[in-house]
Structures are given as C-alpha cells and as structure tokens.
mmCIF file of C-alpha atoms in Angstrom:
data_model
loop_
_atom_site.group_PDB
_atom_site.id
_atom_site.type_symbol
_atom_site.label_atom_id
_atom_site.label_comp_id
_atom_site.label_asym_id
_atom_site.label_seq_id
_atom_site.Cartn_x
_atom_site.Cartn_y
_atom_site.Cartn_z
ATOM 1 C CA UNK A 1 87.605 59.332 97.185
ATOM 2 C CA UNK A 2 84.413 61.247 96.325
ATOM 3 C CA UNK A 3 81.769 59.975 94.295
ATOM 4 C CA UNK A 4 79.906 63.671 93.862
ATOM 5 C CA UNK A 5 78.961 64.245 90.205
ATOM 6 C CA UNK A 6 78.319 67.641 89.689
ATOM 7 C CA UNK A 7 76.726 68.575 85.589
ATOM 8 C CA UNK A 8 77.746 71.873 83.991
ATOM 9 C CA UNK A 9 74.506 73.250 85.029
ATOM 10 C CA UNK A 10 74.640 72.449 88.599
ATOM 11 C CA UNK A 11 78.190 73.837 89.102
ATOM 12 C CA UNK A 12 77.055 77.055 87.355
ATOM 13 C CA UNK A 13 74.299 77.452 89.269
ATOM 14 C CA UNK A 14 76.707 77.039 92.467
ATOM 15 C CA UNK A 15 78.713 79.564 91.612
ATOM 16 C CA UNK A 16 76.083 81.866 90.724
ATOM 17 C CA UNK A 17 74.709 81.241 93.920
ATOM 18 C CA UNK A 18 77.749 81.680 95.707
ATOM 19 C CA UNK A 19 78.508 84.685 93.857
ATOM 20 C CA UNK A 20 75.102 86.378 94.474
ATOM 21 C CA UNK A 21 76.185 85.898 98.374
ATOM 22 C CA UNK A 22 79.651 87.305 97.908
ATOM 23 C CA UNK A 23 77.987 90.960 96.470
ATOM 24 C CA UNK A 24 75.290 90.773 98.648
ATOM 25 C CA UNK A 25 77.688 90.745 101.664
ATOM 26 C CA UNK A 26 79.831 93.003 99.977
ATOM 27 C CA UNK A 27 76.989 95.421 99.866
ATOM 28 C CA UNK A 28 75.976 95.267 103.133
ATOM 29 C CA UNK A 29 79.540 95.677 104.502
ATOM 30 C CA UNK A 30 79.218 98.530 102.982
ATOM 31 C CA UNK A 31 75.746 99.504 104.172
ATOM 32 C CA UNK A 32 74.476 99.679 100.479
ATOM 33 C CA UNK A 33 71.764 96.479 100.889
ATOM 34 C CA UNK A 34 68.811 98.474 102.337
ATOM 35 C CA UNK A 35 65.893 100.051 101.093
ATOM 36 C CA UNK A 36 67.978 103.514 100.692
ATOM 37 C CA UNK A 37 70.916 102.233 98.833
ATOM 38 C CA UNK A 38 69.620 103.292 95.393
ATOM 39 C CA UNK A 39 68.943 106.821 96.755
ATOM 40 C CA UNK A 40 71.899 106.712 97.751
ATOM 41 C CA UNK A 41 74.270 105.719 94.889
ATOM 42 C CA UNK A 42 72.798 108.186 93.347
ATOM 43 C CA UNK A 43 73.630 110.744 95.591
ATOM 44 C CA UNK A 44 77.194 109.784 95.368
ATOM 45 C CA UNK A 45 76.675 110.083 91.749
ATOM 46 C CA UNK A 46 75.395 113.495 92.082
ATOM 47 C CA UNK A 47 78.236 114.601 94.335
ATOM 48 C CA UNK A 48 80.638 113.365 91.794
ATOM 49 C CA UNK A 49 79.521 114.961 89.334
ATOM 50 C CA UNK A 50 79.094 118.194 91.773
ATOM 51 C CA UNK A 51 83.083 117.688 92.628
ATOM 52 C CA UNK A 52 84.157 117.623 88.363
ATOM 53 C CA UNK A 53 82.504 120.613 87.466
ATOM 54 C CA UNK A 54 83.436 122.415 90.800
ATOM 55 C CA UNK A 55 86.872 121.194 89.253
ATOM 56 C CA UNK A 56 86.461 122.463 85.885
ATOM 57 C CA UNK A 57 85.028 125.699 86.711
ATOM 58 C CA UNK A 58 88.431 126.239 89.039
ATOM 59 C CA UNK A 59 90.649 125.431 86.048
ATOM 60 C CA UNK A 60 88.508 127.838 83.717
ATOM 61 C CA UNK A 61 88.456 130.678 86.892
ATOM 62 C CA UNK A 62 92.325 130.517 87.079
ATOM 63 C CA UNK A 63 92.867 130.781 83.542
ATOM 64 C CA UNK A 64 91.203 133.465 83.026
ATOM 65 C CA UNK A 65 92.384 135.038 86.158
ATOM 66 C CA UNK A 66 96.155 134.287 84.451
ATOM 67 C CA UNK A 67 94.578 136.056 80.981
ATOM 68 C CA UNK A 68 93.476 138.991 82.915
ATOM 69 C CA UNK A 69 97.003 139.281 84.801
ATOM 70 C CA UNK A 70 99.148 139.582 81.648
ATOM 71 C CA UNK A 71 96.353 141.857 79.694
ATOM 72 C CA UNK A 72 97.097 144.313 82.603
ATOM 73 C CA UNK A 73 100.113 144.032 82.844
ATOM 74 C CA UNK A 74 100.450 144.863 78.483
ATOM 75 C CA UNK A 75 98.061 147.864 79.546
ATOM 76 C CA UNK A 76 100.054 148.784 81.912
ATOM 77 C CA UNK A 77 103.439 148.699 80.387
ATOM 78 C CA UNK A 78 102.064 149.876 76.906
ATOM 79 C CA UNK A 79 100.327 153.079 79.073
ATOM 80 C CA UNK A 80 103.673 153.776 81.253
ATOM 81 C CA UNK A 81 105.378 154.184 77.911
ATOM 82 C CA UNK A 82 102.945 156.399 76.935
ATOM 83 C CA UNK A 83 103.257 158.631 80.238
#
C-alpha cells in the first residue's frame, strides 16, 4: 500500500490548512473576503439590531394602543351611565 507517515503535528497542520481554505472560500462565496467585509458585518450588525428594537417598540406601541382602547371604553361606559 502506502508508505506515507504523517506525525500528529503534520496532520494538524493539514487540516488547519485545509480548513483555513474551506472559510476563506466560504467567505468569498459570499463576497465577505475583501477589504469591505468588516464594514460590512457590521452593518448587518447594525441593521439587526435596527430590526429588534423596531420590533420591540411595535410590541410596546400596540400594547399601549390595547391599554388606551379599554381605558376608553371604561370612560365611556362609566360616563354613559352617568348621562
């Protein structure tokens, strides 16, 4: 068969090799490998972050919205049985 000796240390540094060419192709397939790719991770960031408080304040907007329905309604009712 094979007479290829490979040591602990040269198989790891194989695989980190190999593995150092898997992300950067992975990167690049995504267009994430040039000199703008930090700028623009952390744009995404930003955006995210931008997108779950835009989310939050809609939950807090349409729960007070709710509140505000059934306090005027109460008024309402409470001043109709007052009229």
């Amino acid at each position: 068969m094979s007479d290829i000796k490979l040591t602990p240390d040269d198989l790891e540094e194989m695989l980190d090799n190999a593995a150092r060419r898997g992300a950067k192709e992975a990167l690049r397939s995504i267009g994430l490998l040039d000199d703008d790719a930090a700028r623009d991770i952390i744009e995404m960031r930003s955006l995210l972050e931008a997108w779950r408080y835009t989310k939050k304040s809609i939950w807090a907007t349409t729960v007070k919205m709710g509140t505000v329905a059934v306090l005027t309604f109460l008024a309402t009712a409470v001043w109709m049985t007052f009229k």
